[in-house]
Amino acid sequence: MRVVALAGGIGGAKLAHGLALAAVTASPPHELTVVVNTADDLELHGLHVSPDLDTVMYTLAGVADRERGWGLAQETWQASEMLAAYGAETWFRLGDRDLATHLVRSERLGRGERLTVVTAALASALGVGTRLLPMSDQPVRTKVGTDAGWFDFQEWFVRRGQRDEVRELRIEGLADARPTPEVLAAVRSADAIVLAPSNPFLSIGPILGLPGMADAVREAGAPVVAVSPIVGGTALKGPADRMLRSLGGEASAAGIARHYAQRHPGILDGLVIDDADAAQASDIEALGLRLLVTGTVMRDDADRERLARETLEFAVGLRPR
């Protein structure tokens, strides 16, 4: 079975890992491709940093810091300390080992290589067997509008600690960017497409917002299911719950269903929600979606693989379009 996951952030990385675990133990093994958001990329100290790509890559490689959810395990910070000594801004800290990733990426991009090719090389060097694809080779950047003004996404997210309520989002470069040929080929040949429990505005939204991408997903003929990032009215990580409220929605599993129905009509066939949100089943099914109610909190590898297996079984059980 050919599986494509759209992902970003910690929740997306966890489910991608679960799908990878499920893929290698399936008989025959699944072919898994993970398409990752790049709209939160940034240029820092002259380097191209891809936070979502790296979070997913490090998680799949088994070298991620599980306590923080991002970055590398057993990281040190001497380079950041030296940058601070020179008076450089260090609100976005790069660990010493993580720095090597950005140096190699930036050098190869500077030679004219595509981000897709560079990502494949980095992932291969770390022993990642899953195919990892950036959503686009063209630069796309999320801007966050607040009462205090507009900010680059990482400045709002990291430097300002997400303290400003989000009033509006703008994704610069999106109209001129395109999904890569590799992304489109993976989607068009997929047997199941999974939208990870990632922020629907910041991670999944930019991927589906690429010109031609949503149509490719709708026309693929594969069942498309999403895993809700909201459990009991709260996002387990990140600002998805607050953004759902501030941008006119509802921070709930049903709110996630309505978000996709309104912003990306016809995309979803089914939604996976947590047991804590079972009472919202009828509201979600009224939107024309099939529903799987199960435990969606991924505390360990066993949870990740179980949720991935259940999600895929749910997906393949849905009638093809």
XYZ file of C-alpha atoms in Angstrom:
321
model
C 0.000 0.000 0.000
C 1.258 3.466 -0.890
C 0.632 5.906 1.965
C 1.118 9.674 1.829
C 1.058 11.778 4.999
C 0.921 15.582 5.112
C 2.648 16.783 8.250
C 4.432 19.447 10.244
C 5.328 20.113 13.852
C 5.592 17.725 16.781
C 2.206 16.024 16.347
C 2.904 15.466 12.678
C 6.342 14.062 13.434
C 4.937 11.632 15.987
C 2.312 10.241 13.618
C 4.846 10.102 10.769
C 7.007 7.961 13.047
C 4.016 5.754 13.861
C 3.252 5.349 10.163
C 6.885 4.441 9.519
C 6.775 1.803 12.265
C 3.536 0.418 10.840
C 4.940 0.496 7.295
C 7.927 -1.762 7.959
C 5.916 -4.395 9.837
C 3.066 -4.579 7.314
C 2.998 -7.519 4.924
C 3.959 -6.502 2.340
C 5.588 -3.340 3.758
C 3.839 -0.061 2.999
C 5.516 2.593 0.878
C 5.382 5.728 3.018
C 5.948 9.288 1.816
C 5.755 12.222 4.231
C 5.138 15.657 2.704
C 6.250 18.368 5.109
C 5.342 22.020 5.494
C 8.101 24.514 4.680
C 6.191 27.760 5.296
C 7.874 28.143 8.701
C 11.395 28.018 7.206
C 13.651 30.962 7.962
C 17.053 32.400 7.169
C 19.183 32.762 10.293
C 22.892 33.670 10.585
C 23.079 33.251 6.821
C 21.691 29.710 7.022
C 18.510 28.117 5.663
C 16.655 26.571 8.614
C 13.710 24.203 8.023
C 12.171 23.548 11.468
C 9.297 21.282 10.403
C 11.424 19.246 8.021
C 14.079 18.782 10.678
C 11.601 17.860 13.422
C 10.108 15.151 11.222
C 13.522 13.986 9.977
C 15.089 13.769 13.441
C 12.027 11.941 14.770
C 12.084 9.396 11.947
C 15.831 8.946 12.467
C 15.365 8.251 16.173
C 17.662 11.107 17.214
C 15.091 13.723 18.259
C 14.943 15.185 21.749
C 11.762 13.556 23.010
C 11.410 15.802 26.036
C 11.442 19.057 24.053
C 9.818 17.514 20.982
C 12.212 19.354 18.647
C 15.926 19.416 18.018
C 18.439 16.664 18.695
C 18.895 14.539 21.792
C 21.994 15.198 23.911
C 22.423 18.590 22.268
C 24.945 21.200 23.380
C 24.777 24.968 22.870
C 28.317 26.327 22.705
C 27.859 27.903 19.268
C 24.810 29.820 20.489
C 26.748 30.961 23.557
C 29.548 32.249 21.338
C 27.063 34.005 19.056
C 25.616 35.735 22.115
C 29.120 36.792 23.159
C 29.491 38.464 19.764
C 26.209 40.285 20.284
C 24.237 38.244 17.754
C 20.576 37.543 18.374
C 20.011 34.084 19.825
C 16.260 34.019 20.441
C 16.108 31.131 17.945
C 18.765 28.835 19.338
C 20.617 26.424 17.101
C 22.235 23.505 18.857
C 25.789 22.516 17.984
C 24.822 19.256 16.246
C 21.730 20.784 14.693
C 23.939 23.514 13.250
C 25.621 20.933 11.029
C 22.282 20.182 9.355
C 21.750 23.830 8.461
C 25.337 24.280 7.269
C 25.126 21.323 4.879
C 21.644 22.307 3.673
C 22.643 25.905 3.056
C 25.853 24.986 1.253
C 24.061 22.604 -1.109
C 21.176 25.015 -1.740
C 23.783 27.675 -2.491
C 25.171 25.403 -5.190
C 21.750 25.383 -6.842
C 20.440 22.028 -5.620
C 16.716 21.700 -4.969
C 15.487 21.498 -1.375
C 13.902 18.154 -2.314
C 17.279 16.696 -3.316
C 19.079 18.126 -0.290
C 16.405 16.814 2.089
C 16.691 13.319 0.616
C 20.473 13.378 1.115
C 20.225 14.560 4.722
C 17.554 11.989 5.571
C 19.533 9.186 3.945
C 22.660 10.134 5.884
C 20.670 9.773 9.119
C 19.330 6.376 8.083
C 15.750 7.469 7.451
C 14.022 4.871 5.297
C 10.841 6.876 4.797
C 10.636 9.144 1.774
C 10.668 12.692 3.116
C 9.567 15.502 0.786
C 9.363 19.258 1.323
C 6.029 20.553 0.047
C 7.747 22.887 -2.439
C 11.192 23.870 -3.663
C 10.141 27.526 -3.845
C 10.270 29.748 -0.736
C 6.982 30.207 1.125
C 6.801 32.120 4.407
C 3.991 32.464 6.966
C 3.319 35.928 8.400
C 1.216 36.380 11.531
C -1.061 39.404 11.981
C -1.712 40.498 15.585
C -2.844 43.601 17.453
C 0.869 44.371 17.906
C 1.517 44.190 14.159
C 2.728 41.652 11.627
C 5.517 39.221 12.436
C 7.438 36.492 10.681
C 6.070 33.229 11.978
C 9.148 32.187 13.953
C 9.462 35.633 15.512
C 5.868 35.349 16.758
C 6.168 31.686 17.712
C 9.578 31.645 19.390
C 10.739 35.183 20.146
C 7.351 36.470 21.318
C 6.301 33.127 22.797
C 2.973 33.060 20.893
C 1.633 35.625 23.366
C -0.106 37.781 20.733
C -3.557 36.665 19.658
C -3.590 35.818 15.967
C -6.009 37.959 13.965
C -4.908 37.066 10.449
C -2.458 34.891 8.553
C -0.673 35.673 5.320
C 1.438 33.121 3.478
C 3.857 35.003 1.270
C 5.007 33.346 -1.924
C 2.258 30.729 -1.868
C 0.591 31.853 -5.088
C 3.887 31.650 -6.971
C 5.057 28.353 -5.473
C 4.099 24.881 -6.642
C 4.137 21.420 -5.127
C 7.145 19.538 -6.420
C 6.793 16.892 -9.132
C 7.716 14.305 -6.493
C 4.909 15.469 -4.205
C 2.312 15.409 -6.967
C 3.442 11.974 -8.167
C 3.217 10.576 -4.623
C -0.271 11.993 -4.084
C -1.574 10.794 -7.434
C -0.367 7.235 -6.828
C -1.448 7.030 -3.181
C -3.731 4.334 -1.819
C -4.364 6.354 1.352
C -3.691 9.973 2.304
C -3.410 11.002 5.948
C -3.468 14.562 7.293
C -1.435 14.351 10.489
C -2.539 15.934 13.794
C -0.646 19.094 12.867
C -1.813 22.687 13.162
C -4.440 23.057 10.383
C -3.517 26.714 9.799
C 0.265 26.649 10.097
C 1.265 23.172 8.901
C -1.469 21.556 6.799
C -2.918 24.818 5.432
C 0.216 25.879 3.523
C 0.588 22.421 1.964
C -3.013 22.278 0.750
C -2.839 25.955 -0.206
C -0.167 25.401 -2.845
C -1.718 25.915 -6.295
C -2.918 22.562 -7.594
C -2.269 20.633 -4.387
C -5.813 20.443 -3.003
C -7.137 19.417 -6.418
C -4.473 16.712 -6.660
C -5.552 15.323 -3.281
C -9.243 15.399 -4.236
C -8.599 13.770 -7.599
C -6.208 11.090 -6.349
C -9.009 8.594 -5.831
C -7.529 7.560 -2.475
C -9.433 7.911 0.799
C -8.283 10.993 2.732
C -8.479 11.037 6.521
C -7.301 13.568 9.084
C -6.315 13.008 12.698
C -7.606 15.800 14.907
C -4.912 17.786 16.755
C -7.512 18.876 19.325
C -8.285 16.620 22.295
C -10.870 17.692 24.842
C -10.861 21.240 23.500
C -7.095 21.648 23.809
C -4.118 21.333 21.505
C -1.591 18.942 23.030
C 1.231 21.067 21.587
C 1.270 24.501 20.031
C -1.344 27.194 19.434
C -3.930 25.366 17.285
C -6.706 25.682 19.878
C -6.148 29.414 20.370
C -5.942 30.010 16.639
C -9.173 28.151 16.004
C -10.908 30.496 18.440
C -9.237 33.742 17.364
C -9.765 33.102 13.649
C -13.477 32.484 14.019
C -13.756 28.784 14.681
C -14.189 26.477 17.635
C -11.432 24.683 19.523
C -12.875 21.193 19.326
C -12.766 18.071 17.194
C -15.954 19.293 15.511
C -14.217 22.627 14.949
C -11.423 20.812 13.116
C -14.003 19.039 10.931
C -15.707 22.352 10.109
C -12.355 24.005 9.409
C -11.492 21.462 6.729
C -15.021 21.461 5.344
C -15.026 25.249 4.972
C -11.441 25.954 3.922
C -10.780 22.809 1.908
C -14.206 21.525 0.812
C -14.318 17.979 -0.440
C -10.848 17.109 0.857
C -11.742 14.759 3.705
C -13.528 11.424 3.698
C -13.001 10.736 7.381
C -11.752 12.125 10.671
C -10.016 10.407 13.578
C -10.877 11.898 16.990
C -10.015 11.062 20.573
C -12.248 9.105 22.920
C -12.603 12.303 24.967
C -14.484 13.891 22.049
C -16.871 11.020 21.300
C -19.892 13.174 22.192
C -19.186 15.314 19.095
C -19.608 12.373 16.731
C -23.051 13.307 15.442
C -21.984 16.910 14.706
C -19.014 15.663 12.715
C -20.949 13.000 10.838
C -23.527 15.661 9.918
C -20.784 17.238 7.795
C -20.674 14.074 5.699
C -17.551 12.625 7.276
C -16.967 9.077 8.462
C -15.550 8.882 11.947
C -13.073 6.832 13.951
C -13.083 7.366 17.712
C -9.967 6.067 19.457
C -7.088 7.138 21.683
C -5.112 9.771 19.779
C -2.638 10.870 22.469
C 0.774 9.465 21.498
C 2.732 9.022 24.727
C 5.203 6.439 23.409
C 6.181 4.457 20.318
C 3.479 1.877 20.947
C 0.825 4.616 20.905
C 2.275 6.065 17.721
C 2.228 2.738 15.878
C -1.213 1.758 17.179
C -2.776 5.060 16.117
C -1.092 4.804 12.719
C -2.384 1.271 12.165
C -5.907 2.169 13.230
C -5.885 5.266 11.037
C -4.759 3.295 7.988
C -7.287 0.520 8.615
C -9.969 3.184 8.897
C -8.793 4.854 5.687
C -8.723 1.721 3.548
C -12.145 0.774 4.847
C -13.653 3.897 3.316
C -15.147 3.592 -0.116
C -12.869 4.949 -2.862
C -14.060 8.148 -4.467
